[in-house]
XYZ file of C-alpha atoms in Angstrom:
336
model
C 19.588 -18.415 34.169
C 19.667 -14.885 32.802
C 19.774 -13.832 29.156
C 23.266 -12.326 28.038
C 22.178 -9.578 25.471
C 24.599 -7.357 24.405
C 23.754 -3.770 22.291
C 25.751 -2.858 19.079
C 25.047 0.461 18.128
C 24.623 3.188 20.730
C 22.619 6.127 18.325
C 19.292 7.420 18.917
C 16.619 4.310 18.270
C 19.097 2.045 20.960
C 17.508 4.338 23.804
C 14.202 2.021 23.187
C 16.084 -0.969 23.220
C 18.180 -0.336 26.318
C 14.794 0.516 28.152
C 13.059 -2.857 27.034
C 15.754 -4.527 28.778
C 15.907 -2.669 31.924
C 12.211 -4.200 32.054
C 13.437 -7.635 31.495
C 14.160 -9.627 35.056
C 15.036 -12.595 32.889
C 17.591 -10.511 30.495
C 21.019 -8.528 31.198
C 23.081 -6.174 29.386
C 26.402 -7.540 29.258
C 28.011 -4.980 26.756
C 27.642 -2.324 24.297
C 29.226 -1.908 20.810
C 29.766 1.542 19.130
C 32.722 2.670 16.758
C 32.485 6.433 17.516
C 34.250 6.519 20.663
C 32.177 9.419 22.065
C 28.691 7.613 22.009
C 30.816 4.311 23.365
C 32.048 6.147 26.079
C 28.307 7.583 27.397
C 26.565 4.242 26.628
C 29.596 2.555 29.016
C 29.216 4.928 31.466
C 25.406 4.777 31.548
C 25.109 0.945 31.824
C 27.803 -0.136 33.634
C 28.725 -2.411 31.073
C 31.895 -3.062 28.734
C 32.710 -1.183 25.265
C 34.014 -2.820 22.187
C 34.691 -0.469 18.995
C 33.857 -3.460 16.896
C 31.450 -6.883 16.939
C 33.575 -9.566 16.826
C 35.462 -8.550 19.863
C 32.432 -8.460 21.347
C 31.059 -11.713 20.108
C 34.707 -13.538 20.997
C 34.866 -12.107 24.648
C 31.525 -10.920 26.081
C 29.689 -14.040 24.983
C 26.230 -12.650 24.932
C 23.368 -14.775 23.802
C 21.445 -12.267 22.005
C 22.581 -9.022 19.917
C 20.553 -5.904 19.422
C 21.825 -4.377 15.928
C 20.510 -0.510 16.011
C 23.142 1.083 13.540
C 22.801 2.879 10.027
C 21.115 0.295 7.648
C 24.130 -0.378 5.498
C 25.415 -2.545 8.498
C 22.396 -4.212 9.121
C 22.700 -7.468 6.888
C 26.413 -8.272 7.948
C 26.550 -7.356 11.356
C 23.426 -9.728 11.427
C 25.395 -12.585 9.615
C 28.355 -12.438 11.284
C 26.290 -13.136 15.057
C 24.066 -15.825 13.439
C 27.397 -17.662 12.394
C 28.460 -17.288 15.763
C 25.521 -19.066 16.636
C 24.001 -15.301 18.334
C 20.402 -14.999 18.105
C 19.831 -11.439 16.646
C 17.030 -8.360 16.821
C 18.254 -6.144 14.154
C 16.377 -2.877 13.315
C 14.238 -2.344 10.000
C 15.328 -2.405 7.416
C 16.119 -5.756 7.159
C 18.872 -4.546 4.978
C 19.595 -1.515 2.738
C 19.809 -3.374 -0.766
C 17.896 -6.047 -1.537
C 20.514 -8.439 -2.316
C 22.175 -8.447 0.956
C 18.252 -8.593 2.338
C 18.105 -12.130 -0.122
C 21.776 -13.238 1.324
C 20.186 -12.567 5.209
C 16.721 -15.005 4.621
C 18.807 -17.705 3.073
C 21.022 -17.670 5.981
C 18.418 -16.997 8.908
C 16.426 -19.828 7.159
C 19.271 -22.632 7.916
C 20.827 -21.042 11.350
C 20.217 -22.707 14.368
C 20.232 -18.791 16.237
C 16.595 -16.838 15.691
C 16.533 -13.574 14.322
C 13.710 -11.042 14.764
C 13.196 -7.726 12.833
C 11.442 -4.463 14.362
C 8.554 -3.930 12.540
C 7.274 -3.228 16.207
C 3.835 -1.398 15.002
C 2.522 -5.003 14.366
C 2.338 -5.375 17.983
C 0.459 -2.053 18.708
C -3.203 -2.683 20.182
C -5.133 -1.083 16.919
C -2.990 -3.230 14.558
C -3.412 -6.000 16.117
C -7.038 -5.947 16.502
C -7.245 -4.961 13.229
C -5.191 -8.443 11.961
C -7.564 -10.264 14.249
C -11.234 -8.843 12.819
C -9.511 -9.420 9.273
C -8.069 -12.837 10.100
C -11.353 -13.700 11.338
C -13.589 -13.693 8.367
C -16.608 -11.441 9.769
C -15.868 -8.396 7.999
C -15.784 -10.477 4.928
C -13.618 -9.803 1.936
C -10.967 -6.881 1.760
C -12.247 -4.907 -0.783
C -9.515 -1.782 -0.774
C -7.270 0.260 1.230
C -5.177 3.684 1.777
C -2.596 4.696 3.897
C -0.412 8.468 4.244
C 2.507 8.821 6.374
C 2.264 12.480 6.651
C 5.499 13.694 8.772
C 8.585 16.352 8.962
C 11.983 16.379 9.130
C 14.527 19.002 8.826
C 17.899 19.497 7.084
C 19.609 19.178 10.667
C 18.331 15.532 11.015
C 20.197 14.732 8.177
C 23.245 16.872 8.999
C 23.927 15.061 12.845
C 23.707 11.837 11.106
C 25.047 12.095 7.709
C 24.080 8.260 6.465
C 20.356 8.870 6.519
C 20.086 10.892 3.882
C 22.187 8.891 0.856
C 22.041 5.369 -1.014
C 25.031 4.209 0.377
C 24.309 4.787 4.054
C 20.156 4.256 4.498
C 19.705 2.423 0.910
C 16.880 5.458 0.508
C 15.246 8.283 2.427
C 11.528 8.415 3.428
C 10.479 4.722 2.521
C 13.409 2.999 3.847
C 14.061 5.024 7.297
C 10.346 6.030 8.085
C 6.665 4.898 6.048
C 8.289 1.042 5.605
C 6.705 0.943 9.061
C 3.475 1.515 7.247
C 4.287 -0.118 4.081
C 4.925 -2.893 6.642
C 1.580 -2.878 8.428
C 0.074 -2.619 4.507
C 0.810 -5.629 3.167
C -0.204 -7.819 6.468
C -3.197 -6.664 7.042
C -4.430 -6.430 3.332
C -2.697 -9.004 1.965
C 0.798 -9.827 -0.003
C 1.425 -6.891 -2.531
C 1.698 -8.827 -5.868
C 2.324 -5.411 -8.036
C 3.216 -2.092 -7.660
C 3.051 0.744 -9.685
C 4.485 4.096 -7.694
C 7.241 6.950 -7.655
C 9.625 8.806 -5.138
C 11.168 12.083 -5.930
C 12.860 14.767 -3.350
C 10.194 17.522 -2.821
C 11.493 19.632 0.110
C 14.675 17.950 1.029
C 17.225 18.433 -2.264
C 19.524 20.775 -1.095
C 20.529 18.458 1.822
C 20.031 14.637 0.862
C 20.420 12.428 -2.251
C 17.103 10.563 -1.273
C 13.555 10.828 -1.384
C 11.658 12.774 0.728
C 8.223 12.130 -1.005
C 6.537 8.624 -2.293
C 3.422 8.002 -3.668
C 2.392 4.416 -5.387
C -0.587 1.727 -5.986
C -0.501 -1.576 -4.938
C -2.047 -4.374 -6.387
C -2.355 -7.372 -3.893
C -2.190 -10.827 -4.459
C -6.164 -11.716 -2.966
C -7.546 -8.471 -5.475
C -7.598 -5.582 -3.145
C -5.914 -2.378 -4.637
C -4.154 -0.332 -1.625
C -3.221 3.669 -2.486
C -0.455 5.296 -0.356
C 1.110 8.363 -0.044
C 3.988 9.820 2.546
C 6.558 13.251 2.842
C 8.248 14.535 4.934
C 7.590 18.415 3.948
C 4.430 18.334 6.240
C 4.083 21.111 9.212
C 4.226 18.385 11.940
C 4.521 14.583 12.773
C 1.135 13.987 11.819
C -0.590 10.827 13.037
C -0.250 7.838 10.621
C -3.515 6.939 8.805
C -4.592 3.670 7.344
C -7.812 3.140 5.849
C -9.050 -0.419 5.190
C -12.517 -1.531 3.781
C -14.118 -4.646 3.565
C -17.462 -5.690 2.327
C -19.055 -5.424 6.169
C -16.857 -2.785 7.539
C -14.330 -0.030 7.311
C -11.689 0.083 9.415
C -10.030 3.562 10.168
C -6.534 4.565 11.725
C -6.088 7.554 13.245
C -4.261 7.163 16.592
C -7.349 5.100 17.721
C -8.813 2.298 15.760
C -12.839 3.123 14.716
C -14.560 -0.306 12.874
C -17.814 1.221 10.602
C -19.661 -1.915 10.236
C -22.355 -1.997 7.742
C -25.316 -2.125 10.022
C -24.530 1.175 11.823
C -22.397 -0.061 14.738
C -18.935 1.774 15.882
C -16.202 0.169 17.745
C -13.295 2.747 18.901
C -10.529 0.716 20.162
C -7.909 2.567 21.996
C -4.255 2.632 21.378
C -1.321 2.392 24.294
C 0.352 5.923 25.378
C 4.098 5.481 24.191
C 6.277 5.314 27.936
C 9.592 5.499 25.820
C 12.075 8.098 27.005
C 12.125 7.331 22.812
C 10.469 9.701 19.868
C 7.041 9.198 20.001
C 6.893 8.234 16.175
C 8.680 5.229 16.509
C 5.701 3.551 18.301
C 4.831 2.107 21.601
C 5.456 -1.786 20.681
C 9.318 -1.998 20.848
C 9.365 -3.701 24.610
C 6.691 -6.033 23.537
C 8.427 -7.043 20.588
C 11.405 -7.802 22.499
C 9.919 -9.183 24.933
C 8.564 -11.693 22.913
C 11.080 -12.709 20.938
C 13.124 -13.669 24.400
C 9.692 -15.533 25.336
C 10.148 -17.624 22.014
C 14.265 -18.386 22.178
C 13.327 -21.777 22.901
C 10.427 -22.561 20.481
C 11.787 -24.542 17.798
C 10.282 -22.540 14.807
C 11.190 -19.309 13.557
C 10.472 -15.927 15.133
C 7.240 -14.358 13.269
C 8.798 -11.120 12.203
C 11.892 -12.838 10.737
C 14.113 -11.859 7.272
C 11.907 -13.543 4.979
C 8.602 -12.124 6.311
C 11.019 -8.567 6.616
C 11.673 -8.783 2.785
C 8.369 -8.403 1.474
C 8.062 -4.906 2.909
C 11.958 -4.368 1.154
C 10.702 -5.525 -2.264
C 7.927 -2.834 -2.228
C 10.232 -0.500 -1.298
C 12.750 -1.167 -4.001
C 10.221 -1.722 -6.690
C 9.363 1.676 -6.136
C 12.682 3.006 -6.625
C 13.597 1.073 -9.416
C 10.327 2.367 -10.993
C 11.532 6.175 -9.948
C 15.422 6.105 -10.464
C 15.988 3.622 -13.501
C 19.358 5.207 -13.908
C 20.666 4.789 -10.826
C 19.998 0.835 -10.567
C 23.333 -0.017 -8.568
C 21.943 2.549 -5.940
C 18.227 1.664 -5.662
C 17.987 -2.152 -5.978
């Protein structure tokens, strides 16, 4: 029996989602959710499928049994909530949520529902990061000793202009960290190791005359096993430059650049390759979404939670927010 899924949000990032389950024999779209009646209308006519301006129609009459969330971030948490007390398993978009109470109020309920929810942090499933959790996991390249990471990327004012929410508090919950490097902040903190401190700030560099938010971050984190992990991201670089992450051990250094390289310490080089994004998609967003996706409909039935779930979401949040508190102390209602 097929998989009902149903799509609420029809923006930019759904395009990846609606592709993943075009791929999916075992899945079918069985409606799309959008309040702007314009991008309701194309994502109807594209799919074949029916429209509802809001989620609980859609929840009451199309009956799906899974609900992609791709909408601005200050809908994440309760759009969520509302299909996991339908008993709707969920796939909502990073951020988990845009403050980090509402992030809190999401775990506890994901934690007791009997629906799964999974979050996109979909760069966990690319080939160099997971072979990169693997040769950590494993022990060989003994102890992680340190780490750095830059998210080095542009945007201009008119990204912020066609969709308004991304660049203020209310709307994305923040700018650079919450919208593009959590990705990497993400990928930080499971391959080194939980982040037990963090010491960093965010500003607006190159962006001020269009968005409340940051555009710039820079912070140390101290993790919980000893390591000591230095990052830096903006988005006033030239280009979409490729995300780096640098991680060294006492046996080896592992390097990020597109392709994974792994320096061991007697002289051997292993490159391994990364996939070619196939996403009709922006390329920065990664070439793990379908795999995500289709994973988490491989593990409906398992009886324990999906792996990339709110609670393992919130760590990345907590970073995140720490840094802002640390950077906007006067705006606390805003930041936290």
């Amino acid at each position: 029996m097929s998989t009902r899924a149903a799509i609420i949000g029809c923006g930019d990032v759904s395009a990846v989602h609606f592709e993943a389950l075009a791929t999916m024999p075992d899945a079918t779209l069985v409606a799309v959710c959008d309040p702007d009646p314009e991008r309701l209308a194309a994502a109807m006519a594209a799919h074949g499928v029916p429209g509802y301006a809001d989620h609980l129609s859609l929840l009451a009459e199309a009956a799906p049994d899974v609900v992609h969330i791709t909408t601005p971030h200050n809908t994440h948490a309760s759009l969520a909530s509302d299909c996991l007390n339908a008993g709707v398993h969920v796939i909502v978009e990073k951020p988990l949520a845009h403050t980090l109470e509402e992030g809190r109020r999401l775990a506890e309920l994901a934690a007791t529902s009997k629906a799964k929810i999974g979050v996109c942090f979909q760069n966990r499933y690319n080939a160099t990061a997971q072979a990169m959790h693997a040769l950590l996991s494993s022990g060989e390249l003994g102890a992680v000793t340190g780490a750095a990471a830059t998210v080095m990327w542009q945007r201009t004012p008119e990204y912020y202009i066609n969709r308004p929410w991304r660049g203020t508090w209310a709307g994305g919950g923040g700018g650079l960290m919450m919208n593009q490097a959590i990705h990497t902040v993400d990928l930080l903190q499971w391959l080194v190791g939980e982040v037990a401190s963090v010491s960093g700030h965010s500003s607006t560099r190159f962006l001020g005359d269009t968005i409340d938010v940051e555009d710039t971050t820079e912070f140390v984190a101290e993790h919980a096993n000893g390591a000591r992990s230095a990052f830096y991201a903006t988005l006033a670089n030239a280009t979409n430059a490729p995300v780096t992450l640098d991680i060294v051990t006492e046996k080896a250094t592992l390097s990020l650049r597109g392709d994974l390289t792994v320096t061991y310490a007697d002289g051997r080089v292993d490159v391994i390759s990364e996939r070619q994004a196939g996403s009709g998609g922006r390329a920065y967003w990664g070439v793990s979404h379908e795999l995500l996706i289709a994973d988490f409909y491989a593990k409906l039935a398992d009886p324990e939670p999906f792996w990339i779930n709110p609670a393992e979401a919130e760590k990345s949040l907590r970073i995140v927010k720490d840094v802002y508190a640390q950077s906007y102390p006067d705006r606390v209602t805003e930041v936290s």
